[in-house]
Short mmCIF file of N, CA and C and ligand atoms in Angstrom, two decimals:
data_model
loop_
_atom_site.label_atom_id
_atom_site.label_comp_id
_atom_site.label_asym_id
_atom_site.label_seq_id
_atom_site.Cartn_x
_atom_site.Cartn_y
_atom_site.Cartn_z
N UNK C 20 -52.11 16.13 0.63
CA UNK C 20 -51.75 15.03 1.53
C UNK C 20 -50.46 14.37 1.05
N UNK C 21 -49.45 14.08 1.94
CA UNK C 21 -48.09 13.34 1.58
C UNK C 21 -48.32 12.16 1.01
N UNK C 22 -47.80 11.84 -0.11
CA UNK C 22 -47.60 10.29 -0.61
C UNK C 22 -47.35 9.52 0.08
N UNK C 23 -47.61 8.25 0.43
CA UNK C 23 -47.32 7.45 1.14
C UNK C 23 -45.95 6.65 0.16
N UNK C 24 -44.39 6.66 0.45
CA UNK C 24 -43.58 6.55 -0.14
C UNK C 24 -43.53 5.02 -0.49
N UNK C 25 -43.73 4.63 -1.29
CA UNK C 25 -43.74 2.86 -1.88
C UNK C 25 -42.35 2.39 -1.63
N UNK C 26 -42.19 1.11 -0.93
CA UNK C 26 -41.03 0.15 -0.45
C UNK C 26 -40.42 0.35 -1.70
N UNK C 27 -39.38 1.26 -2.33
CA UNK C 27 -38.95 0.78 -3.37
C UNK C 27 -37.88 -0.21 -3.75
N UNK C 28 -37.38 -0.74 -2.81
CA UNK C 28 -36.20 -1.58 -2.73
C UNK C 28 -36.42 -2.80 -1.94
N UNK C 29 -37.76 -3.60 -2.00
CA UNK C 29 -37.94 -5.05 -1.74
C UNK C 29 -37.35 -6.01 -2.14
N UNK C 30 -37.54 -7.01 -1.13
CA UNK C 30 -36.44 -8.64 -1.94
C UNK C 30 -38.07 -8.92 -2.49
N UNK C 31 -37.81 -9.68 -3.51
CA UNK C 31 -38.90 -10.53 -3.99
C UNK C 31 -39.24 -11.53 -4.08
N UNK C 32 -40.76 -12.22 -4.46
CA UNK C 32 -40.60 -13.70 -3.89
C UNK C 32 -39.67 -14.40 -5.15
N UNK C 33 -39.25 -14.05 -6.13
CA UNK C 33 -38.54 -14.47 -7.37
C UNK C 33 -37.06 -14.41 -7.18
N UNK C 34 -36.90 -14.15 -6.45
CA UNK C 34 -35.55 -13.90 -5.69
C UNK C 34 -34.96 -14.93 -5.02
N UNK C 35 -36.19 -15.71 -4.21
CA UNK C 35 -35.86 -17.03 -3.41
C UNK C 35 -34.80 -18.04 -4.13
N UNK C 36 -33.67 -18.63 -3.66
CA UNK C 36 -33.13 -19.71 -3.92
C UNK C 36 -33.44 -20.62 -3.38
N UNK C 37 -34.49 -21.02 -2.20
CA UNK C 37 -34.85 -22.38 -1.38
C UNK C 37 -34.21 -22.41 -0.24
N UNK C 38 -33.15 -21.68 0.38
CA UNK C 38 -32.07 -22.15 1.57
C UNK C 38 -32.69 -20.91 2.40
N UNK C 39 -33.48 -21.38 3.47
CA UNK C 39 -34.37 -20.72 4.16
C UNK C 39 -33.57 -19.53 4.57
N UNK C 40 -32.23 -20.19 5.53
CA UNK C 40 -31.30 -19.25 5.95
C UNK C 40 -30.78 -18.10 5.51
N UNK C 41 -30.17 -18.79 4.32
CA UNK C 41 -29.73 -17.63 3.10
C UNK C 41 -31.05 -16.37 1.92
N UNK C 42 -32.01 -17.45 2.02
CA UNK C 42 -33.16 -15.85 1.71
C UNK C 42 -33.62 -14.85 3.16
N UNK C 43 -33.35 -15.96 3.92
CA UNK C 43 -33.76 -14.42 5.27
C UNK C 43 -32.37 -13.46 5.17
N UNK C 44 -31.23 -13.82 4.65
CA UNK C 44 -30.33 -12.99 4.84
C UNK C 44 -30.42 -12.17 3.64
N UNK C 45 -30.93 -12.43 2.51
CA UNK C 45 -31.05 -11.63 1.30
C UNK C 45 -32.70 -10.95 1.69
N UNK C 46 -33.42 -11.05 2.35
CA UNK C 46 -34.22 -9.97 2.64
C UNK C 46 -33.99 -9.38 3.96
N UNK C 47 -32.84 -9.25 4.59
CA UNK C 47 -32.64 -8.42 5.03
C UNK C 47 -31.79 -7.33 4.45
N UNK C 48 -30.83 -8.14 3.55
CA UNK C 48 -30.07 -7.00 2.51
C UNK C 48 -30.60 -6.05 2.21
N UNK C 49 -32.08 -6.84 1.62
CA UNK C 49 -32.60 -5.81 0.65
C UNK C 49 -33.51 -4.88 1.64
N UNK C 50 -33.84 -5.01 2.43
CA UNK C 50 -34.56 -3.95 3.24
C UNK C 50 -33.28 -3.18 4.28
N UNK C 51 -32.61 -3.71 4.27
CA UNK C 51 -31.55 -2.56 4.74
C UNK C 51 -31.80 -1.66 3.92
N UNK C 52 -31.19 -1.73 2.61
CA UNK C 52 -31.05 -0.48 1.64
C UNK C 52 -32.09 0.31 1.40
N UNK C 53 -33.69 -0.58 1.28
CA UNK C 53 -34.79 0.55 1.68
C UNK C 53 -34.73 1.20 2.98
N UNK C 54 -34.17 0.70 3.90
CA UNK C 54 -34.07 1.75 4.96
C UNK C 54 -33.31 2.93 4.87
N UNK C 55 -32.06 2.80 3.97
CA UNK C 55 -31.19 3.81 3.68
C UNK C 55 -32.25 4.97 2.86
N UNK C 56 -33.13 4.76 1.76
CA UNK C 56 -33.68 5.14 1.09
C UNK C 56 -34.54 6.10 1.83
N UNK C 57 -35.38 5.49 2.68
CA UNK C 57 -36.16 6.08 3.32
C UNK C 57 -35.72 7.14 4.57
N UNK C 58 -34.72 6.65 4.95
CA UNK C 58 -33.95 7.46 5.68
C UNK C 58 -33.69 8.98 4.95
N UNK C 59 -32.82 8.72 3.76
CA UNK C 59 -33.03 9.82 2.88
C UNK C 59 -33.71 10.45 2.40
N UNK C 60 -34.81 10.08 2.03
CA UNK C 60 -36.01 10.73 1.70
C UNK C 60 -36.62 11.54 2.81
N UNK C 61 -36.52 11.00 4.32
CA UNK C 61 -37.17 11.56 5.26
C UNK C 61 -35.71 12.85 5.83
N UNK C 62 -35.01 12.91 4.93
CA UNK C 62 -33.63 14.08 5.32
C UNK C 62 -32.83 13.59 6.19
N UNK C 63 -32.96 11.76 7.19
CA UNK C 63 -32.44 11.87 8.31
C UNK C 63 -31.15 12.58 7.78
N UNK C 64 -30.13 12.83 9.31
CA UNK C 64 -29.03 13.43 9.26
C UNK C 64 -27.55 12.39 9.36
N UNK C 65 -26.53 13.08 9.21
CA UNK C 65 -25.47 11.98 8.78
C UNK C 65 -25.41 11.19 10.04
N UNK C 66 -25.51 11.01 11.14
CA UNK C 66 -25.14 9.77 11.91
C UNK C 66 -26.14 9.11 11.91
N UNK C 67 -27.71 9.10 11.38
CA UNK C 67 -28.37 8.32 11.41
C UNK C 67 -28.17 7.26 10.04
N UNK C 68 -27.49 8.78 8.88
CA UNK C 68 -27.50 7.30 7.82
C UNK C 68 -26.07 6.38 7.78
N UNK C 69 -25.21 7.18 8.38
CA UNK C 69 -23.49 6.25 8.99
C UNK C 69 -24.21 4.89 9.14
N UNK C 70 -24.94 5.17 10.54
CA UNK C 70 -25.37 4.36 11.40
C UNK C 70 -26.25 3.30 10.21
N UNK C 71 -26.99 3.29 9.73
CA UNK C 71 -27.77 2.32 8.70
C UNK C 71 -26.79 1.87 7.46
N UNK C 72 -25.90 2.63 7.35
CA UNK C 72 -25.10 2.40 6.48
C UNK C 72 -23.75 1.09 6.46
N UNK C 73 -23.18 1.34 7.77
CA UNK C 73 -22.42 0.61 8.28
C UNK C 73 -22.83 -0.62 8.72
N UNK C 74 -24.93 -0.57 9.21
CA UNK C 74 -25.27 -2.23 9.77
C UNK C 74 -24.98 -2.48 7.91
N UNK C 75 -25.36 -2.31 6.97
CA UNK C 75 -25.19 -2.79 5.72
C UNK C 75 -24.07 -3.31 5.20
N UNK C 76 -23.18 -2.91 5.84
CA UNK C 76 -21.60 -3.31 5.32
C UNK C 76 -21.38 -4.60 6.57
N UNK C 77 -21.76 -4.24 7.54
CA UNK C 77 -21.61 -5.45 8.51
C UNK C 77 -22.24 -6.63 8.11
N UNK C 78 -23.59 -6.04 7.87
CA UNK C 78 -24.56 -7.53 7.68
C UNK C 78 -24.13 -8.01 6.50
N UNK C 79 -23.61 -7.54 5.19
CA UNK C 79 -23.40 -7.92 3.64
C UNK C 79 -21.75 -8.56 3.99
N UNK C 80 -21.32 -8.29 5.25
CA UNK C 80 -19.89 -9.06 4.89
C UNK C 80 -20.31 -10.19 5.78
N UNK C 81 -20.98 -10.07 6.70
CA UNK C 81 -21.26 -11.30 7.57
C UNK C 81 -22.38 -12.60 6.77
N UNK C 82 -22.74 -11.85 5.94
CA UNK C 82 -23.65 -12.94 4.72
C UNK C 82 -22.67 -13.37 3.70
N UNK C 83 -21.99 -12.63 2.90
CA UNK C 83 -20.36 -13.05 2.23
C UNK C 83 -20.11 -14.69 2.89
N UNK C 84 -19.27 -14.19 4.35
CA UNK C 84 -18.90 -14.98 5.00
C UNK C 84 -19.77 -16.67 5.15
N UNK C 85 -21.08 -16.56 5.64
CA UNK C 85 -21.29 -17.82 5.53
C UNK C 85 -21.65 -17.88 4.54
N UNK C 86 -21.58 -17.52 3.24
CA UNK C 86 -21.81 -18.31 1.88
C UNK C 86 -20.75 -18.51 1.34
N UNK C 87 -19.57 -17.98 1.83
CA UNK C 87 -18.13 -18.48 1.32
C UNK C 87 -17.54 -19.73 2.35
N UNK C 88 -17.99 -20.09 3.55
CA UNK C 88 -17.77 -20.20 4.04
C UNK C 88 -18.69 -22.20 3.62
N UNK C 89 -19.88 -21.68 3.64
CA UNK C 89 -20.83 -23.06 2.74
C UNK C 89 -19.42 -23.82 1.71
N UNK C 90 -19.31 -22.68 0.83
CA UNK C 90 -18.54 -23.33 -0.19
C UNK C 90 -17.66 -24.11 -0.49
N UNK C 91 -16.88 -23.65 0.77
CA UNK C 91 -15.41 -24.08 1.24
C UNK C 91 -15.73 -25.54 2.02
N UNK C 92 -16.98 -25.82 2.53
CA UNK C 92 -17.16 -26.77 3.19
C UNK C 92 -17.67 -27.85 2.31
N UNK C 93 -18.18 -27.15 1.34
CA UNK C 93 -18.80 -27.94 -0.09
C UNK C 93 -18.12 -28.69 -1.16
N UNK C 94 -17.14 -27.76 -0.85
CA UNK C 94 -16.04 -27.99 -2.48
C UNK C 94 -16.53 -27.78 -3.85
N UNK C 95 -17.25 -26.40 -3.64
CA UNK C 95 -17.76 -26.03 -4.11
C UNK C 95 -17.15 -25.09 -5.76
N UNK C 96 -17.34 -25.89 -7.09
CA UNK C 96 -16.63 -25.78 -8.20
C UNK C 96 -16.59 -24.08 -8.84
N UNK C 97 -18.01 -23.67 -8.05
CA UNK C 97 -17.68 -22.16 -8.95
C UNK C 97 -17.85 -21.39 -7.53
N UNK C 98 -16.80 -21.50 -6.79
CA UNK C 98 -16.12 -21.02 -5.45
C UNK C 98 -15.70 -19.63 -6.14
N UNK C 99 -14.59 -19.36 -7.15
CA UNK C 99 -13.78 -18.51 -7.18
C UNK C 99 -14.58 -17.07 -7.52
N UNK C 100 -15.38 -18.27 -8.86
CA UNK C 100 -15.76 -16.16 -9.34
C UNK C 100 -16.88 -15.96 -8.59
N UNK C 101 -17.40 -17.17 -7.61
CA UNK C 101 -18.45 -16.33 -6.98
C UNK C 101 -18.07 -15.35 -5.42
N UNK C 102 -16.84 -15.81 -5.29
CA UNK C 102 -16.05 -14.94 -4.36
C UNK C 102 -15.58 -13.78 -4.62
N UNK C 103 -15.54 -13.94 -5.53
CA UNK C 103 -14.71 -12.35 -7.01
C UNK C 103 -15.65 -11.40 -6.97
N UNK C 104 -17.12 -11.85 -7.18
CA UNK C 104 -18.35 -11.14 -7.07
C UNK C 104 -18.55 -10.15 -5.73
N UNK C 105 -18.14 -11.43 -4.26
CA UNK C 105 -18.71 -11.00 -3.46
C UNK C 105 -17.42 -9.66 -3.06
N UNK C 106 -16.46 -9.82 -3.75
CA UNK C 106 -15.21 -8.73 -3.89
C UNK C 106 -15.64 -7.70 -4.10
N UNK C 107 -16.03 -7.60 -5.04
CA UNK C 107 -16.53 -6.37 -5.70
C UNK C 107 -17.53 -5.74 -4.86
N UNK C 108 -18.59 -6.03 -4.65
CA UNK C 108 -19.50 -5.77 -3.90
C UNK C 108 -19.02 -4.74 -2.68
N UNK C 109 -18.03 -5.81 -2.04
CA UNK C 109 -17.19 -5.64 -0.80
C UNK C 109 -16.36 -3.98 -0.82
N UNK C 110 -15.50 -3.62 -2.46
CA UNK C 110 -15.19 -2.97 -2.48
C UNK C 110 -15.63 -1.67 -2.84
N UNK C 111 -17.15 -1.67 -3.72
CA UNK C 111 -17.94 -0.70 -4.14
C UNK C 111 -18.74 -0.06 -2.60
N UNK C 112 -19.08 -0.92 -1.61
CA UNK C 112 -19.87 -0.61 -0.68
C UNK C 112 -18.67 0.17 0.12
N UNK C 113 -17.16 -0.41 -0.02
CA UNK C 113 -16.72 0.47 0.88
C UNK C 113 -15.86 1.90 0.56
N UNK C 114 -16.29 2.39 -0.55
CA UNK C 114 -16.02 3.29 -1.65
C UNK C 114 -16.84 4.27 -1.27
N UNK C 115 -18.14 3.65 -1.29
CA UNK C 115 -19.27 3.83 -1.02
C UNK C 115 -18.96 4.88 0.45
N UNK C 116 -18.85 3.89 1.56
CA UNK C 116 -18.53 4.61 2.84
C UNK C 116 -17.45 5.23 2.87
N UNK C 117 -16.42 5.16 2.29
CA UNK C 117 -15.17 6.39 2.68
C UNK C 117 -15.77 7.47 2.37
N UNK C 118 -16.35 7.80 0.82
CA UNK C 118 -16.59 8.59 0.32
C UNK C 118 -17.49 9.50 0.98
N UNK C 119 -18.89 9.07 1.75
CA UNK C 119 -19.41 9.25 2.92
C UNK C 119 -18.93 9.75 3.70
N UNK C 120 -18.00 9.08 4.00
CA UNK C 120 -17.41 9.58 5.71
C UNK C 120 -16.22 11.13 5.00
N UNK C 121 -15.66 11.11 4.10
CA UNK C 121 -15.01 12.54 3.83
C UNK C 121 -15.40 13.93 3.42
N UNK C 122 -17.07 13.49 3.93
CA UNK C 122 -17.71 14.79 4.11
C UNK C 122 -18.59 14.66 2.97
N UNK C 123 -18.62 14.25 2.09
CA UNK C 123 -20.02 14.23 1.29
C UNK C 123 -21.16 13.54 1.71
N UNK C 124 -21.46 14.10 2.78
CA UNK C 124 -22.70 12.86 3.55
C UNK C 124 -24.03 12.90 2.80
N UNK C 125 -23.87 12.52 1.33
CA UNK C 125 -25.26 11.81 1.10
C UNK C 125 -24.86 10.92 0.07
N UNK C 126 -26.41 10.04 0.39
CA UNK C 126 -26.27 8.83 -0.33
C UNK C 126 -27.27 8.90 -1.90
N UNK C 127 -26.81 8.58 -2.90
CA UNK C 127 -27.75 8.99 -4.03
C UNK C 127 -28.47 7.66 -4.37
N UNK C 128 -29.71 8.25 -4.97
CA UNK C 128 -30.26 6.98 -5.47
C UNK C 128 -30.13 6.20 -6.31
N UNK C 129 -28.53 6.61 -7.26
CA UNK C 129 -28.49 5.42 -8.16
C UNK C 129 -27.57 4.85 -7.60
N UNK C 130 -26.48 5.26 -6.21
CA UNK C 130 -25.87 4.38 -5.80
C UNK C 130 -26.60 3.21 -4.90
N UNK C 131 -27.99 3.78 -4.56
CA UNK C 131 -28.92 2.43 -3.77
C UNK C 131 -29.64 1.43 -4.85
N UNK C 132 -29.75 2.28 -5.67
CA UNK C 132 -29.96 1.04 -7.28
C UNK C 132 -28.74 0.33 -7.57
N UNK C 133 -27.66 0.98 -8.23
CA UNK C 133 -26.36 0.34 -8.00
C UNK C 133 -26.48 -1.08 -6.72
N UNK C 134 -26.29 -0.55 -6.18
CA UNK C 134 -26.27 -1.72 -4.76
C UNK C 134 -27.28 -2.93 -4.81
N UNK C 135 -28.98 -2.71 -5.07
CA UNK C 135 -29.53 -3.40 -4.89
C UNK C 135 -29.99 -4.20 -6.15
N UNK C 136 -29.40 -3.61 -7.31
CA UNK C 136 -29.27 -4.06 -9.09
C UNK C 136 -28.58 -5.15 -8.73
N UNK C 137 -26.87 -5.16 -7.95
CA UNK C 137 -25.87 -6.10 -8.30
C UNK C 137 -26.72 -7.00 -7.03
N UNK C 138 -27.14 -6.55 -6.22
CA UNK C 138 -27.92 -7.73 -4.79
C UNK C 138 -28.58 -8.90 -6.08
N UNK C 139 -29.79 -8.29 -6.75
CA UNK C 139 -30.70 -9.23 -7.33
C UNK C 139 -30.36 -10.23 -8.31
N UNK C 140 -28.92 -9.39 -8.75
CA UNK C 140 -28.51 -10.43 -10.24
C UNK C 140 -27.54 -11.24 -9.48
N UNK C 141 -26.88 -10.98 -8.35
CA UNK C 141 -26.24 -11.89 -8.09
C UNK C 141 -26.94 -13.16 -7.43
N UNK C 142 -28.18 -12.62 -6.41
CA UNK C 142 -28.88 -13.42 -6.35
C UNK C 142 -29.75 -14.58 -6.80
N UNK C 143 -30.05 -13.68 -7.91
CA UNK C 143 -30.51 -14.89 -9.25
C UNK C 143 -29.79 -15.63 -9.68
N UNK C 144 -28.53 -15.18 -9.92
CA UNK C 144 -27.70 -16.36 -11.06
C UNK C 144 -26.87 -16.56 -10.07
N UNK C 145 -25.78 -16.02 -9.41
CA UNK C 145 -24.70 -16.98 -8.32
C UNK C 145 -25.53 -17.87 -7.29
N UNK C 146 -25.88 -17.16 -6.30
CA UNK C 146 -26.39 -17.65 -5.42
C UNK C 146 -27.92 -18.48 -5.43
N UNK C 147 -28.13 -18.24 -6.74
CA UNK C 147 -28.98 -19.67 -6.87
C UNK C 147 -28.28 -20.74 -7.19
N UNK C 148 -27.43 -20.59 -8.09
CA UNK C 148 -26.53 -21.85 -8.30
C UNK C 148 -25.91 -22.01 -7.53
N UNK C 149 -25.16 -21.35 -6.49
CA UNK C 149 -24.70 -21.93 -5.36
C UNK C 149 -25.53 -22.84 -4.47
N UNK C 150 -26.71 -22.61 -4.14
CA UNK C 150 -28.14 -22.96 -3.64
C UNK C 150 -28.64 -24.21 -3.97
N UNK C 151 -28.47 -24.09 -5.19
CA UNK C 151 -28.69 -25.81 -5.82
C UNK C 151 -27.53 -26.51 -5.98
N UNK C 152 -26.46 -26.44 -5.74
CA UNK C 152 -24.94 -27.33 -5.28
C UNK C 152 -25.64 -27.54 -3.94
N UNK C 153 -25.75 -26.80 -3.00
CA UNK C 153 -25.73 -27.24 -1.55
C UNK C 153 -26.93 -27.97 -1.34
N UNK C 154 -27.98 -27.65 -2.03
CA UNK C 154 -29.06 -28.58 -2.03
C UNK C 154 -28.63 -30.50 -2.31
N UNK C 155 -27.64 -30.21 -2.78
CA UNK C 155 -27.35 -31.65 -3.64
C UNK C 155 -25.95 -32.20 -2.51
N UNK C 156 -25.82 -31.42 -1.63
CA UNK C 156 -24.18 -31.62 -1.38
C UNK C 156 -24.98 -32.06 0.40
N UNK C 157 -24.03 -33.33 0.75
CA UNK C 157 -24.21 -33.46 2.46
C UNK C 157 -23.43 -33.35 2.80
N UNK C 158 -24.13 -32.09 4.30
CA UNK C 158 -23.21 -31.55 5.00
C UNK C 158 -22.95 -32.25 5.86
FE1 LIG S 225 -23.22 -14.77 -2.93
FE1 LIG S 226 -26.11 -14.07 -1.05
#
């Protein structure tokens, strides 16, 4: 009988920073990338994982955005390197997809660890501290 394949790439409840908005957007991060996972595992084919791949780059720059976007409205003191962070991210994911798109159409699993390693630590330590500035800050 087939294994039933375990969510391996969940947000967790330890993960939460308190900003309702901003953890629904970090569990959708993180279940994007289990979708990529599972996608792979189940063989889909390259336009199905393009296709899951690209909502990931959309949704992770459109979450960027309003948390850089908080900041800027905040005056917010550790603005820079937490923008630097969301850089990187920005530029590994789209490394990520060229590399994809020039014909190596698969995605490996330490680049979905990769991805969802830097999701959790940034989550924990930036974007909680960002989380508790805005908690303290009126908008
Ligand atoms: Fe962030
Ligand atoms: Fe975030």
């Amino acid at each position: 009988m087939p294994e039933i394949i375990a969510r391996k790439f969940e947000w967790q409840p330890d993960y939460a920073v308190g900003i309702e908005r901003i953890d629904q957007d970090h569990r959708w991060l993180f279940s994007a990338v289990d979708r990529l996972y599972q996608a792979m595992l189940a063989g889909q084919g390259k336009k199905q994982l393009e296709w899951l791949l690209s909502g990931l780059i959309e949704y992770s720059q459109r979450h960027f955005s309003f948390e850089e976007q908080l900041m800027r409205q905040t005056t917010y003191p550790g603005s820079a390197a937490h923008v630097r962070q969301h850089e990187e991210f920005r530029r590994h994911i789209g490394d990520l997809y060229a590399n994809f798109q020039r014909g190596n159409a698969t995605i490996t699993i330490e680049a979905l660890q990769f991805l969802t390693g830097w999701l959790a630590r940034h989550t924990c330590d930036c974007d909680r501290a960002m989380a508790e500035h805005l908690k303290t800050s009126s908008r």
